mmCIF file of C-alpha atoms in Angstrom:
data_model
loop_
_atom_site.group_PDB
_atom_site.id
_atom_site.type_symbol
_atom_site.label_atom_id
_atom_site.label_comp_id
_atom_site.label_asym_id
_atom_site.label_seq_id
_atom_site.Cartn_x
_atom_site.Cartn_y
_atom_site.Cartn_z
ATOM 1 C CA MET A 15 0.540 -0.678 16.122
ATOM 2 C CA ALA A 16 3.808 -0.013 17.900
ATOM 3 C CA PRO A 17 4.184 3.611 19.044
ATOM 4 C CA GLN A 18 7.461 4.178 17.193
ATOM 5 C CA ARG A 19 5.794 3.568 13.796
ATOM 6 C CA LYS A 20 3.497 6.322 12.501
ATOM 7 C CA PHE A 21 0.045 5.020 11.554
ATOM 8 C CA PHE A 22 -0.347 4.928 7.769
ATOM 9 C CA VAL A 23 -3.504 4.802 5.651
ATOM 10 C CA GLY A 24 -3.570 4.501 1.872
ATOM 11 C CA GLY A 25 -6.769 5.165 -0.049
ATOM 12 C CA ASN A 26 -6.500 3.289 -3.348
ATOM 13 C CA TRP A 27 -9.115 4.768 -5.690
ATOM 14 C CA LYS A 28 -8.317 2.097 -8.326
ATOM 15 C CA MET A 29 -10.003 2.828 -11.700
ATOM 16 C CA ASN A 30 -12.692 5.033 -10.195
ATOM 17 C CA GLY A 31 -13.628 8.697 -10.201
ATOM 18 C CA ASN A 32 -13.969 11.694 -12.455
ATOM 19 C CA LYS A 33 -13.211 15.327 -11.653
ATOM 20 C CA LYS A 34 -16.589 15.895 -10.021
ATOM 21 C CA GLU A 35 -16.310 12.748 -7.857
ATOM 22 C CA ILE A 36 -12.701 13.530 -6.983
ATOM 23 C CA ASP A 37 -13.757 17.014 -5.887
ATOM 24 C CA GLY A 38 -16.211 15.304 -3.518
ATOM 25 C CA ILE A 39 -13.484 13.060 -2.074
ATOM 26 C CA ILE A 40 -11.147 16.019 -1.653
ATOM 27 C CA SER A 41 -13.943 17.934 0.060
ATOM 28 C CA PHE A 42 -14.531 15.340 2.788
ATOM 29 C CA LEU A 43 -10.804 14.731 3.244
ATOM 30 C CA THR A 44 -10.164 18.457 3.619
ATOM 31 C CA ALA A 45 -13.055 18.837 6.072
ATOM 32 C CA GLY A 46 -11.784 15.891 8.117
ATOM 33 C CA PRO A 47 -10.940 16.142 10.872
ATOM 34 C CA ILE A 48 -7.959 13.874 10.221
ATOM 35 C CA ASP A 49 -5.757 12.576 13.027
ATOM 36 C CA PRO A 50 -2.459 14.506 12.687
ATOM 37 C CA ASN A 51 -0.652 11.378 13.883
ATOM 38 C CA THR A 52 -1.755 9.467 10.771
ATOM 39 C CA GLU A 53 0.074 9.610 7.450
ATOM 40 C CA LEU A 54 -2.526 9.610 4.660
ATOM 41 C CA VAL A 55 -1.824 8.885 0.983
ATOM 42 C CA CYS A 56 -4.337 8.662 -1.896
ATOM 43 C CA GLY A 57 -3.687 6.311 -4.824
ATOM 44 C CA VAL A 58 -5.014 8.162 -7.858
ATOM 45 C CA PRO A 59 -5.672 7.109 -11.501
ATOM 46 C CA PRO A 60 -2.825 8.408 -13.688
ATOM 47 C CA CYS A 61 -4.847 10.985 -15.633
ATOM 48 C CA TYR A 62 -5.942 12.647 -12.365
ATOM 49 C CA LEU A 63 -2.612 12.598 -10.525
ATOM 50 C CA GLU A 64 -1.733 16.231 -11.196
ATOM 51 C CA TYR A 65 -5.309 17.444 -10.656
ATOM 52 C CA SER A 66 -5.489 15.665 -7.303
ATOM 53 C CA ARG A 67 -2.045 16.835 -6.203
ATOM 54 C CA GLN A 68 -3.003 20.439 -6.918
ATOM 55 C CA LYS A 69 -6.327 20.174 -5.061
ATOM 56 C CA LEU A 70 -5.493 18.029 -2.028
ATOM 57 C CA PRO A 71 -3.961 19.583 1.093
ATOM 58 C CA ALA A 72 -0.169 19.309 1.144
ATOM 59 C CA SER A 73 -0.430 17.138 4.273
ATOM 60 C CA ILE A 74 -2.058 14.343 2.217
ATOM 61 C CA GLY A 75 0.251 12.377 -0.055
ATOM 62 C CA VAL A 76 -0.556 11.363 -3.624
ATOM 63 C CA ALA A 77 0.442 8.000 -5.098
ATOM 64 C CA ALA A 78 0.375 6.591 -8.588
ATOM 65 C CA GLN A 79 -1.113 3.092 -8.716
ATOM 66 C CA ASN A 80 1.642 1.690 -10.920
ATOM 67 C CA CYS A 81 4.757 2.677 -12.852
ATOM 68 C CA TYR A 82 7.355 1.083 -15.095
ATOM 69 C CA LYS A 83 10.914 -0.021 -14.338
ATOM 70 C CA VAL A 84 12.800 2.476 -16.539
ATOM 71 C CA ALA A 85 12.835 6.264 -16.870
ATOM 72 C CA LYS A 86 11.562 6.614 -20.451
ATOM 73 C CA GLY A 87 11.286 4.852 -23.774
ATOM 74 C CA ALA A 88 9.010 3.000 -26.166
ATOM 75 C CA PHE A 89 6.636 1.560 -23.558
ATOM 76 C CA THR A 90 3.164 2.541 -24.726
ATOM 77 C CA GLY A 91 0.678 3.039 -21.911
ATOM 78 C CA GLU A 92 3.249 3.148 -19.118
ATOM 79 C CA ILE A 93 4.350 5.983 -16.836
ATOM 80 C CA SER A 94 7.711 6.395 -15.141
ATOM 81 C CA PRO A 95 8.698 7.467 -11.637
ATOM 82 C CA ALA A 96 10.268 10.593 -13.160
ATOM 83 C CA MET A 97 6.873 11.554 -14.619
ATOM 84 C CA ILE A 98 5.124 10.894 -11.307
ATOM 85 C CA LYS A 99 7.615 13.114 -9.484
ATOM 86 C CA ASP A 100 7.420 15.795 -12.173
ATOM 87 C CA ILE A 101 3.727 16.433 -11.483
ATOM 88 C CA GLY A 102 4.325 16.590 -7.738
ATOM 89 C CA ALA A 103 3.266 13.137 -6.542
ATOM 90 C CA GLU A 104 5.524 11.398 -4.026
ATOM 91 C CA TRP A 105 4.372 7.769 -3.867
ATOM 92 C CA VAL A 106 3.609 4.728 -5.997
ATOM 93 C CA ILE A 107 1.717 1.511 -5.224
ATOM 94 C CA LEU A 108 3.439 -1.501 -6.813
ATOM 95 C CA GLY A 109 2.577 -5.182 -7.080
ATOM 96 C CA HIS A 110 -1.076 -4.819 -6.095
ATOM 97 C CA SER A 111 -2.872 -8.154 -6.424
ATOM 98 C CA GLU A 112 -4.815 -6.803 -9.408
ATOM 99 C CA ARG A 113 -1.516 -6.056 -11.171
ATOM 100 C CA ARG A 114 -0.289 -9.540 -10.322
ATOM 101 C CA ASN A 115 -3.438 -11.535 -11.030
ATOM 102 C CA VAL A 116 -5.315 -9.531 -13.674
ATOM 103 C CA PHE A 117 -2.316 -8.212 -15.612
ATOM 104 C CA GLY A 118 0.108 -11.056 -14.941
ATOM 105 C CA GLU A 119 2.947 -9.113 -13.342
ATOM 106 C CA SER A 120 5.659 -11.383 -11.947
ATOM 107 C CA ASP A 121 7.556 -11.135 -8.670
ATOM 108 C CA SER A 122 10.709 -10.240 -10.598
ATOM 109 C CA LEU A 123 9.057 -7.449 -12.617
ATOM 110 C CA ILE A 124 7.500 -5.952 -9.485
ATOM 111 C CA ALA A 125 10.880 -6.074 -7.730
ATOM 112 C CA GLU A 126 12.536 -4.258 -10.647
ATOM 113 C CA LYS A 127 9.812 -1.598 -10.522
ATOM 114 C CA VAL A 128 10.319 -1.152 -6.774
ATOM 115 C CA HIS A 129 14.064 -0.750 -7.250
ATOM 116 C CA HIS A 130 13.718 1.840 -10.012
ATOM 117 C CA ALA A 131 11.021 3.832 -8.211
ATOM 118 C CA LEU A 132 13.119 4.035 -5.034
ATOM 119 C CA SER A 133 16.258 4.946 -6.977
ATOM 120 C CA GLU A 134 14.310 7.804 -8.611
ATOM 121 C CA GLY A 135 13.272 9.169 -5.214
ATOM 122 C CA LEU A 136 9.686 7.947 -4.965
ATOM 123 C CA LYS A 137 8.280 6.345 -1.837
ATOM 124 C CA VAL A 138 6.836 2.900 -2.497
ATOM 125 C CA ILE A 139 3.960 0.771 -1.210
ATOM 126 C CA PRO A 140 4.806 -2.764 -2.414
ATOM 127 C CA CYS A 141 1.930 -5.230 -2.019
ATOM 128 C CA ILE A 142 2.027 -8.941 -1.227
ATOM 129 C CA GLY A 143 -0.649 -11.504 -0.420
ATOM 130 C CA GLU A 144 -1.934 -15.027 -0.971
ATOM 131 C CA LYS A 145 -4.929 -16.354 -2.918
ATOM 132 C CA LEU A 146 -7.723 -18.316 -1.217
ATOM 133 C CA GLU A 147 -6.514 -21.671 -2.527
ATOM 134 C CA GLU A 148 -2.999 -20.923 -1.245
ATOM 135 C CA ARG A 149 -4.305 -20.103 2.221
ATOM 136 C CA GLU A 150 -6.477 -23.222 2.286
ATOM 137 C CA ALA A 151 -3.463 -25.306 1.246
ATOM 138 C CA GLY A 152 -1.484 -23.903 4.188
ATOM 139 C CA LYS A 153 0.884 -21.999 1.882
ATOM 140 C CA THR A 154 0.317 -18.444 3.133
ATOM 141 C CA GLU A 155 3.796 -18.003 4.604
ATOM 142 C CA GLU A 156 5.508 -19.682 1.659
ATOM 143 C CA VAL A 157 3.750 -17.380 -0.816
ATOM 144 C CA VAL A 158 4.169 -14.077 1.015
ATOM 145 C CA PHE A 159 7.789 -14.779 1.987
ATOM 146 C CA HIS A 160 8.592 -15.574 -1.667
ATOM 147 C CA GLN A 161 6.939 -12.344 -2.839
ATOM 148 C CA LEU A 162 8.648 -10.324 -0.103
ATOM 149 C CA LYS A 163 12.074 -11.842 -0.781
ATOM 150 C CA ALA A 164 11.962 -10.788 -4.447
ATOM 151 C CA ILE A 165 11.186 -7.204 -3.433
ATOM 152 C CA VAL A 166 13.605 -6.996 -0.500
ATOM 153 C CA GLU A 167 16.528 -8.083 -2.660
ATOM 154 C CA LYS A 168 15.975 -4.961 -4.779
ATOM 155 C CA ILE A 169 15.595 -2.414 -1.957
ATOM 156 C CA PRO A 170 18.800 -0.419 -1.360
ATOM 157 C CA SER A 171 19.787 -0.456 2.305
ATOM 158 C CA ASP A 172 19.428 3.336 2.604
ATOM 159 C CA LYS A 173 15.876 3.397 1.162
ATOM 160 C CA TRP A 174 13.926 1.456 3.786
ATOM 161 C CA ASP A 175 12.435 4.638 5.236
ATOM 162 C CA HIS A 176 10.721 5.117 1.848
ATOM 163 C CA VAL A 177 8.959 1.733 1.984
ATOM 164 C CA VAL A 178 5.572 0.801 3.459
ATOM 165 C CA ILE A 179 4.710 -2.881 2.939
ATOM 166 C CA ALA A 180 1.069 -3.777 2.312
ATOM 167 C CA TYR A 181 -0.176 -7.269 3.139
ATOM 168 C CA GLU A 182 -3.360 -7.895 1.159
ATOM 169 C CA PRO A 183 -4.794 -11.414 1.199
ATOM 170 C CA VAL A 184 -6.263 -11.695 -2.299
ATOM 171 C CA TRP A 185 -9.302 -13.589 -1.041
ATOM 172 C CA ALA A 186 -10.288 -10.578 1.099
ATOM 173 C CA ILE A 187 -10.007 -7.829 -1.547
ATOM 174 C CA GLY A 188 -13.396 -6.537 -2.639
ATOM 175 C CA THR A 189 -15.113 -9.726 -1.490
ATOM 176 C CA GLY A 190 -16.505 -8.479 1.790
ATOM 177 C CA LYS A 191 -14.441 -11.178 3.508
ATOM 178 C CA THR A 192 -11.871 -9.731 5.865
ATOM 179 C CA ALA A 193 -9.075 -11.545 7.598
ATOM 180 C CA THR A 194 -9.870 -11.422 11.298
ATOM 181 C CA PRO A 195 -7.572 -9.102 13.256
ATOM 182 C CA GLN A 196 -5.935 -12.231 14.645
ATOM 183 C CA GLN A 197 -5.386 -13.757 11.168
ATOM 184 C CA ALA A 198 -3.931 -10.495 9.892
ATOM 185 C CA GLN A 199 -1.728 -10.023 12.975
ATOM 186 C CA GLU A 200 -0.381 -13.554 12.623
ATOM 187 C CA VAL A 201 0.857 -12.864 9.089
ATOM 188 C CA HIS A 202 2.107 -9.359 9.934
ATOM 189 C CA GLY A 203 4.058 -10.773 12.860
ATOM 190 C CA LYS A 204 5.603 -13.452 10.641
ATOM 191 C CA LEU A 205 6.524 -10.842 8.014
ATOM 192 C CA ARG A 206 8.216 -8.683 10.649
ATOM 193 C CA GLN A 207 10.090 -11.715 11.954
ATOM 194 C CA TRP A 208 11.188 -12.544 8.372
ATOM 195 C CA LEU A 209 12.501 -8.978 7.936
ATOM 196 C CA SER A 210 14.400 -9.251 11.218
ATOM 197 C CA GLU A 211 16.028 -12.509 10.157
ATOM 198 C CA ASN A 212 16.708 -11.590 6.513
ATOM 199 C CA VAL A 213 17.322 -7.821 6.540
ATOM 200 C CA SER A 214 17.916 -6.459 10.059
ATOM 201 C CA ALA A 215 16.208 -6.075 13.401
ATOM 202 C CA ASP A 216 16.243 -2.301 12.901
ATOM 203 C CA VAL A 217 14.437 -2.488 9.541
ATOM 204 C CA ALA A 218 11.936 -4.946 10.981
ATOM 205 C CA GLN A 219 11.187 -2.656 13.908
ATOM 206 C CA LYS A 220 10.871 0.558 11.895
ATOM 207 C CA THR A 221 9.152 -0.592 8.684
ATOM 208 C CA ARG A 222 5.403 -0.125 8.578
ATOM 209 C CA ILE A 223 3.344 -3.138 7.491
ATOM 210 C CA ILE A 224 -0.235 -2.211 6.627
ATOM 211 C CA TYR A 225 -3.248 -4.437 5.992
ATOM 212 C CA GLY A 226 -5.536 -4.365 2.961
ATOM 213 C CA GLY A 227 -8.620 -6.423 2.216
ATOM 214 C CA SER A 228 -12.176 -5.185 2.800
ATOM 215 C CA VAL A 229 -11.176 -2.712 5.504
ATOM 216 C CA THR A 230 -14.255 -0.778 6.639
ATOM 217 C CA ALA A 231 -15.274 1.859 9.182
ATOM 218 C CA GLU A 232 -16.679 -1.044 11.228
ATOM 219 C CA ASN A 233 -13.562 -3.254 11.432
ATOM 220 C CA CYS A 234 -10.718 -0.728 11.176
ATOM 221 C CA ARG A 235 -10.287 -0.089 14.897
ATOM 222 C CA GLU A 236 -9.956 -3.765 15.819
ATOM 223 C CA LEU A 237 -7.317 -4.193 13.109
ATOM 224 C CA ALA A 238 -5.442 -1.093 14.298
ATOM 225 C CA LYS A 239 -5.182 -2.473 17.842
ATOM 226 C CA GLU A 240 -2.908 -5.309 16.712
ATOM 227 C CA VAL A 241 0.752 -4.688 17.523
ATOM 228 C CA ASP A 242 2.147 -5.417 14.034
ATOM 229 C CA ILE A 243 -0.623 -3.773 11.971
ATOM 230 C CA ASP A 244 0.540 -0.227 11.245
ATOM 231 C CA GLY A 245 -2.408 0.963 9.174
ATOM 232 C CA SER A 246 -4.423 -0.025 6.141
ATOM 233 C CA LEU A 247 -4.602 0.097 2.361
ATOM 234 C CA VAL A 248 -8.237 0.741 1.519
ATOM 235 C CA GLY A 249 -10.011 0.296 -1.814
ATOM 236 C CA GLY A 250 -13.684 1.083 -2.373
ATOM 237 C CA ALA A 251 -14.237 2.429 1.136
ATOM 238 C CA SER A 252 -11.762 5.247 0.437
ATOM 239 C CA LEU A 253 -14.238 6.785 -2.016
ATOM 240 C CA LYS A 254 -16.840 7.401 0.705
ATOM 241 C CA PRO A 255 -17.000 9.918 3.581
ATOM 242 C CA ASP A 256 -16.817 7.067 6.135
ATOM 243 C CA PHE A 257 -13.175 6.748 5.065
ATOM 244 C CA ILE A 258 -12.401 9.423 7.670
ATOM 245 C CA HIS A 259 -13.196 6.840 10.393
ATOM 246 C CA ILE A 260 -10.613 4.466 8.869
ATOM 247 C CA VAL A 261 -8.006 7.222 8.718
ATOM 248 C CA ASN A 262 -8.626 7.944 12.393
ATOM 249 C CA ALA A 263 -8.707 4.272 13.470
ATOM 250 C CA SER A 264 -5.703 4.560 15.776
ATOM 251 C CA GLN A 265 -7.161 7.388 17.891
#
């Protein structure tokens, strides 16, 4: 991680937890100790967003795991950025591989969601990443650049400080397989170069690009040492007390 970019860790709880389990997570996060130089955000199921925001320390951000592309209307089952803000949450995760590959969300829909969320004042963690067959076919760059381009075209120029990009190779999510630090750094470096060439050198230098895909207390420090890896987006491991080691990986 470059020193000018603050280390960022997202704990994506996915569809896990109840009030009792969430109280346990909040307990170990509150006890810490958490590196004050790390920005920590928890991605919470929608029905527990307000509960978690009220219980977590103010220094820990709260993210929705999805939202829709308009403020309100006849969209059963969806939530809007305005609703997320209204209960005190500040962030939203968009375009996670499970949204793309389980629920069939397209690049264009995700880009529209990113645009609306930013325009409503939320901070956004847009996710990109290739499947195993795409990596094996040598298409990693083609896939992630295509996904990134769709999103970047919808980010207003004055909103880049509200964006943290997550690179999550689909083949490494929940599989126990992790991209080596070198594999992850290679893609992160290429993404930063793409931003420099297609947005601006300033945006490329300042924007945090975090890694997701079977990040653990064992591998987090090696990942954090890489110059273009600015943190991690963590799934199942964020539900366990060892998550504190991941949060503190840059110490």
